[in-house]
Amino acid sequence: MKLWKRIAFLTGLCMLGLGVAGPAAAQQAYPAGVVNVLVGGPAGGPGDFVARNIVAHNLQEAWGQPVVTLNQVGAGGLIAANTVAKSAPDGRHILVDTTSFVINPTLHAETIPFDTLKDFAFVTLLFTQHVVLVAHAEAPFNTLPELIAYAKAHPGKVTYATPLLGSASHLAGEMLKIEAGIDMLHVSYKGSGPAMLDLVAGRVDTMFNSWAAVQPFVEQGKIKVIAFASSTRPADLKQYPVIAETIPGFGVTSFFGLMVRSGTPRPIIDKIQRDMAAAMKKPEVRAQLEKQGMYIVGSTPDEFDAFVRAEIVKWAKVVKAAKIKVN
């Protein structure tokens, strides 16, 4: 079964289970009744943490109405996104998504079952996470200029691990190859955990990952930081260089944001954004996020819309230049 047909079939089943809100329900004062928060990642993952512990929990507390987290895993997040894209425009289906959302329009251009910019309204950019290029502790380079020089002297010898073909980690590696003019060997894994294990063991040389995921291994001396991928040095980690200091304009950020069906009334979008912004000001919520290495943004809908459009253009250039194909 082709990808888009499988997604459409699964979405149909999900919509039957969710019970799409009809006209009468839509006319109720929002958010009277159940609101569903959808996430494309599995229970226990970073996306599930954000959807369940940060979004659903705090909105339910603020609204006094049931807010249910639904994990619809598969197809790189497309199944969960498609459920929201096909839902009623009433704010009762909220998507929590990450960087894959802005990569998928190009990566799955031939099979994606919705129009990312036409079928969604963008509510808020919740948080960002630092992305960092790390290397095995015994790798024969300690800085980005040294890595580039080594890779040019040994084409195809330097390996970089990724948790999934077409992931943000993969595309960050491809962006580095393109911008630095080097040849590195891509090694794809089924998940970040196995990739990190091989990096620590020295079976692969480098990897792009979130700072939260690599920090314990860096502190234990099992891997080393080459450079952060953010455009400027993180305020709390200024001891580490950024790739942009060597390759001007380079910038990669992992993010979590909220989307709803396009056509959702602006007052509903604004309410979700305001109530999430208020939740993120709570000391206990800030502490939860900082523990996970997440940095609060809380953008307006218009700011997030502009961010999404710019990110789609950026990653489209990488996907096309690297000629990445996903079956």
Coordinates of C-alpha atoms in Angstrom, one line a residue:
M1 CA 0.0 0.0 0.0
K2 CA 1.5 3.4 -1.0
L3 CA 2.4 5.7 1.8
W4 CA -0.3 8.3 1.2
K5 CA -3.0 5.6 1.0
R6 CA -1.8 4.0 4.2
I7 CA -1.9 7.4 5.9
A8 CA -5.4 8.1 4.6
F9 CA -6.6 4.7 5.8
L10 CA -5.1 5.1 9.3
T11 CA -6.4 8.7 9.5
G12 CA -9.9 7.5 8.7
L13 CA -9.8 4.9 11.5
C14 CA -8.4 7.5 13.9
M15 CA -11.1 10.0 13.0
L16 CA -13.8 7.4 13.7
G17 CA -12.3 6.8 17.1
L18 CA -12.0 10.5 17.9
G19 CA -15.4 11.5 16.7
V20 CA -15.0 14.6 14.6
A21 CA -16.8 17.6 16.1
G22 CA -20.0 18.5 14.2
P23 CA -21.5 21.9 13.6
A24 CA -23.4 21.9 16.9
A25 CA -20.3 21.1 18.9
A26 CA -18.3 23.7 17.0
Q27 CA -20.8 26.4 18.1
Q28 CA -20.1 25.8 21.8
A29 CA -18.0 28.2 23.7
Y30 CA -14.4 27.0 23.2
P31 CA -13.1 24.8 24.7
A32 CA -16.3 23.2 26.1
G33 CA -15.9 19.4 25.6
V34 CA -12.9 17.2 24.8
V35 CA -9.8 18.6 23.1
N36 CA -7.3 16.2 21.6
V37 CA -3.5 16.8 21.5
L38 CA -1.9 14.7 18.8
V39 CA 1.8 13.7 18.6
G40 CA 3.6 11.6 16.0
G41 CA 6.1 10.1 18.5
P42 CA 5.8 7.1 20.8
A43 CA 4.9 7.3 24.5
G44 CA 7.9 8.2 26.6
G45 CA 9.6 10.1 23.8
P46 CA 10.4 13.9 23.8
G47 CA 7.3 14.7 21.7
D48 CA 5.1 12.7 24.1
F49 CA 6.7 14.5 27.0
V50 CA 5.8 17.9 25.5
A51 CA 2.3 16.8 24.4
R52 CA 1.3 15.1 27.6
N53 CA 3.2 16.9 30.4
I54 CA 3.4 20.4 29.1
V55 CA 0.5 21.0 26.6
A56 CA -2.3 18.7 27.6
H57 CA -1.8 18.9 31.3
N58 CA -1.6 22.7 31.5
L59 CA -4.4 23.4 29.1
Q60 CA -6.7 21.0 30.9
E61 CA -5.7 22.7 34.2
A62 CA -6.4 26.2 32.7
W63 CA -9.7 25.2 30.9
G64 CA -11.2 22.8 33.4
Q65 CA -12.1 20.6 30.4
P66 CA -10.6 17.2 29.3
V67 CA -7.5 17.5 27.1
V68 CA -6.4 14.1 25.8
T69 CA -3.0 13.1 24.4
L70 CA -3.1 10.8 21.4
N71 CA 0.0 9.1 20.0
Q72 CA -0.3 8.4 16.3
V73 CA 3.1 7.0 15.5
G74 CA 4.4 6.4 12.0
A75 CA 5.4 7.8 8.6
G76 CA 7.8 10.4 10.2
G77 CA 4.9 12.2 12.0
L78 CA 2.7 12.3 8.9
I79 CA -0.2 10.2 10.3
A80 CA -0.7 12.5 13.3
A81 CA -0.3 15.6 11.1
N82 CA -2.8 14.2 8.6
T83 CA -5.4 13.6 11.3
V84 CA -5.3 17.3 12.2
A85 CA -5.2 18.4 8.6
K86 CA -8.4 16.5 8.0
S87 CA -10.1 17.5 11.2
A88 CA -12.8 20.2 11.7
P89 CA -11.5 23.8 12.0
D90 CA -12.6 24.2 15.5
G91 CA -9.5 23.9 17.6
R92 CA -10.4 20.5 19.0
H93 CA -7.4 18.8 17.4
I94 CA -4.0 20.3 18.3
L95 CA -0.8 19.0 16.7
V96 CA 2.5 19.0 18.6
D97 CA 5.2 18.6 16.1
T98 CA 8.9 19.2 15.7
T99 CA 11.5 19.8 13.0
S100 CA 10.3 17.0 10.8
F101 CA 7.2 19.0 10.2
V102 CA 9.2 21.5 8.1
I103 CA 11.3 18.8 6.4
N104 CA 8.5 16.5 5.3
P105 CA 7.0 18.9 2.7
T106 CA 10.1 18.4 0.5
L107 CA 11.3 15.0 1.7
H108 CA 7.8 13.4 1.0
A109 CA 6.8 15.8 -1.7
E110 CA 5.4 13.0 -3.9
T111 CA 3.3 11.3 -1.2
I112 CA 2.5 13.8 1.5
P113 CA -1.3 13.7 1.9
F114 CA -1.8 17.4 2.8
D115 CA -0.6 20.9 2.0
T116 CA 1.5 22.0 4.9
L117 CA 1.0 25.7 4.4
K118 CA -2.6 25.6 3.3
D119 CA -4.0 23.0 5.7
F120 CA -2.6 24.2 8.9
A121 CA -2.8 27.4 11.1
F122 CA 0.3 27.9 13.2
V123 CA -0.3 28.7 16.9
T124 CA 3.0 29.1 18.6
L125 CA 6.6 28.0 18.6
L126 CA 6.8 26.6 22.1
F127 CA 10.5 25.7 22.7
T128 CA 13.8 25.1 21.0
Q129 CA 16.5 22.7 21.8
H130 CA 20.2 23.2 21.1
V131 CA 21.6 20.9 18.4
V132 CA 25.3 20.0 18.8
L133 CA 27.9 18.2 16.7
V134 CA 29.7 15.7 18.8
A135 CA 32.5 13.2 18.2
H136 CA 33.9 10.0 19.8
A137 CA 36.4 10.9 22.5
E138 CA 39.3 9.5 20.5
A139 CA 38.4 11.0 17.1
P140 CA 41.5 12.5 15.4
F141 CA 40.0 16.1 15.5
N142 CA 38.9 18.4 18.3
T143 CA 37.5 21.4 16.5
L144 CA 35.4 22.0 13.4
P145 CA 38.3 23.3 11.3
E146 CA 40.3 20.2 12.3
L147 CA 37.4 18.0 11.3
I148 CA 37.0 19.7 7.9
A149 CA 40.7 19.4 7.3
Y150 CA 40.7 15.7 8.2
A151 CA 37.7 15.0 6.1
K152 CA 39.3 16.7 3.1
A153 CA 42.5 14.7 3.6
H154 CA 40.5 11.5 4.0
P155 CA 37.4 11.6 1.8
G156 CA 34.6 9.3 2.9
K157 CA 36.4 8.1 6.0
V158 CA 34.7 10.3 8.6
T159 CA 31.3 8.8 9.5
Y160 CA 28.3 10.5 11.0
A161 CA 25.4 8.7 12.7
T162 CA 21.8 9.6 12.4
P163 CA 18.7 8.2 14.2
L164 CA 16.6 8.1 11.0
L165 CA 16.9 8.7 7.3
G166 CA 15.6 12.2 6.5
S167 CA 15.7 13.3 10.2
A168 CA 16.9 16.7 11.3
S169 CA 20.1 15.1 12.5
H170 CA 20.6 13.6 9.0
L171 CA 19.9 16.8 7.2
A172 CA 22.2 18.7 9.6
G173 CA 25.0 16.4 8.5
E174 CA 24.2 16.9 4.9
M175 CA 24.1 20.6 5.3
L176 CA 27.6 20.4 6.9
K177 CA 28.9 18.4 4.0
I178 CA 27.5 20.8 1.5
E179 CA 28.6 24.0 3.2
A180 CA 32.1 22.7 4.2
G181 CA 32.7 21.0 0.9
I182 CA 33.6 17.6 2.5
D183 CA 32.7 14.0 2.0
M184 CA 31.5 12.1 5.1
L185 CA 29.9 8.7 5.2
H186 CA 26.3 8.6 6.5
V187 CA 25.3 5.7 8.8
S188 CA 21.6 5.5 9.5
Y189 CA 20.2 3.9 12.6
K190 CA 16.7 3.1 13.9
G191 CA 16.6 5.5 16.7
S192 CA 18.9 7.9 18.6
G193 CA 19.7 5.3 21.3
P194 CA 21.5 2.8 19.1
A195 CA 23.3 5.6 17.3
M196 CA 24.6 7.1 20.6
L197 CA 25.8 3.7 21.8
D198 CA 27.9 3.2 18.7
L199 CA 29.2 6.8 18.9
V200 CA 30.3 6.2 22.5
A201 CA 31.9 2.9 21.5
G202 CA 33.8 4.5 18.7
R203 CA 32.1 2.6 15.9
V204 CA 31.1 5.9 14.3
D205 CA 32.9 9.2 14.5
T206 CA 30.4 12.0 14.8
M207 CA 26.7 12.8 15.2
F208 CA 24.3 15.7 15.4
N209 CA 22.0 15.4 18.4
S210 CA 20.3 17.5 21.0
W211 CA 22.4 18.9 23.9
A212 CA 20.1 17.2 26.4
A213 CA 20.8 13.8 24.8
V214 CA 24.6 14.2 24.6
Q215 CA 25.3 16.2 27.8
P216 CA 25.8 13.2 30.2
F217 CA 28.2 11.5 27.8
V218 CA 30.2 14.8 27.3
E219 CA 30.4 15.3 31.1
Q220 CA 31.6 11.7 31.5
G221 CA 34.3 12.3 28.8
K222 CA 32.9 9.6 26.5
I223 CA 32.3 12.0 23.6
K224 CA 33.4 15.5 22.9
V225 CA 31.8 18.7 21.6
I226 CA 33.0 19.8 18.2
A227 CA 30.5 22.8 17.9
F228 CA 27.0 23.8 18.5
A229 CA 24.7 24.2 15.4
S230 CA 22.9 27.3 16.6
S231 CA 23.7 30.6 14.9
T232 CA 25.2 32.1 18.1
R233 CA 26.8 30.7 21.2
P234 CA 24.2 29.6 23.7
A235 CA 24.0 32.0 26.6
D236 CA 24.5 29.2 29.2
L237 CA 27.2 27.4 27.2
K238 CA 29.4 30.1 25.9
Q239 CA 32.5 28.0 26.3
Y240 CA 31.6 26.0 23.2
P241 CA 32.0 27.3 19.6
V242 CA 29.3 27.3 17.0
I243 CA 29.5 26.1 13.5
A244 CA 28.6 29.5 12.2
E245 CA 32.0 30.8 13.4
T246 CA 33.7 28.6 10.8
I247 CA 30.8 28.4 8.3
P248 CA 29.0 31.8 8.3
G249 CA 25.2 31.5 8.1
F250 CA 25.0 27.9 9.3
G251 CA 22.2 27.4 11.8
V252 CA 20.1 24.4 12.9
T253 CA 17.6 24.4 15.7
S254 CA 15.3 21.6 17.0
F255 CA 11.9 22.9 17.9
F256 CA 8.4 22.0 19.2
G257 CA 5.4 23.9 18.1
L258 CA 1.6 23.8 18.0
M259 CA -0.6 23.7 14.9
V260 CA -4.4 23.4 14.3
R261 CA -6.5 23.0 11.2
S262 CA -6.5 26.0 8.8
G263 CA -9.7 27.9 9.1
T264 CA -9.8 27.7 12.8
P265 CA -11.2 31.0 14.1
R266 CA -8.4 33.4 15.2
P267 CA -9.9 33.9 18.7
I268 CA -9.5 30.2 19.3
I269 CA -5.9 30.2 18.0
D270 CA -5.1 33.2 20.2
K271 CA -6.6 31.6 23.2
I272 CA -4.5 28.5 22.9
Q273 CA -1.4 30.6 22.4
R274 CA -2.1 32.9 25.4
D275 CA -2.9 30.0 27.7
M276 CA 0.2 28.1 26.7
A277 CA 2.3 31.2 27.2
A278 CA 0.8 31.6 30.7
A279 CA 1.6 28.0 31.5
M280 CA 5.2 28.4 30.5
K281 CA 5.7 31.2 33.0
K282 CA 5.0 28.8 35.9
P283 CA 8.2 28.1 37.8
E284 CA 7.5 24.3 37.9
V285 CA 6.9 24.2 34.1
R286 CA 10.1 26.2 33.4
A287 CA 12.0 23.7 35.7
Q288 CA 10.6 20.8 33.7
L289 CA 11.6 22.3 30.4
E290 CA 15.1 23.2 31.6
K291 CA 15.7 19.7 32.8
Q292 CA 14.9 18.5 29.3
G293 CA 17.2 21.0 27.7
M294 CA 14.4 23.0 26.2
Y295 CA 14.4 26.8 25.9
I296 CA 11.1 28.6 26.0
V297 CA 10.1 30.8 23.0
G298 CA 6.3 31.1 23.2
S299 CA 6.0 33.0 19.9
T300 CA 2.8 34.6 18.5
P301 CA 0.9 32.9 15.7
D302 CA 2.2 35.3 13.1
E303 CA 5.8 34.8 14.3
F304 CA 5.5 31.1 14.1
D305 CA 3.9 31.2 10.7
A306 CA 7.0 33.2 9.4
F307 CA 9.3 30.7 11.1
V308 CA 7.7 27.7 9.5
R309 CA 7.8 29.2 6.1
A310 CA 11.5 30.1 6.4
E311 CA 12.4 26.6 7.8
I312 CA 10.6 24.8 4.9
V313 CA 12.6 26.8 2.4
K314 CA 15.9 26.2 4.2
W315 CA 15.4 22.4 4.5
A316 CA 14.1 22.1 0.9
K317 CA 17.5 23.4 -0.4
V318 CA 19.3 20.7 1.7
V319 CA 17.0 17.8 0.6
K320 CA 17.3 18.8 -3.0
A321 CA 21.1 19.5 -3.0
A322 CA 21.8 16.2 -1.2
K323 CA 19.3 14.3 -3.4
I324 CA 17.8 12.5 -0.4
K325 CA 15.1 10.0 -1.3
V326 CA 12.9 8.2 1.2
N327 CA 11.0 5.1 0.0

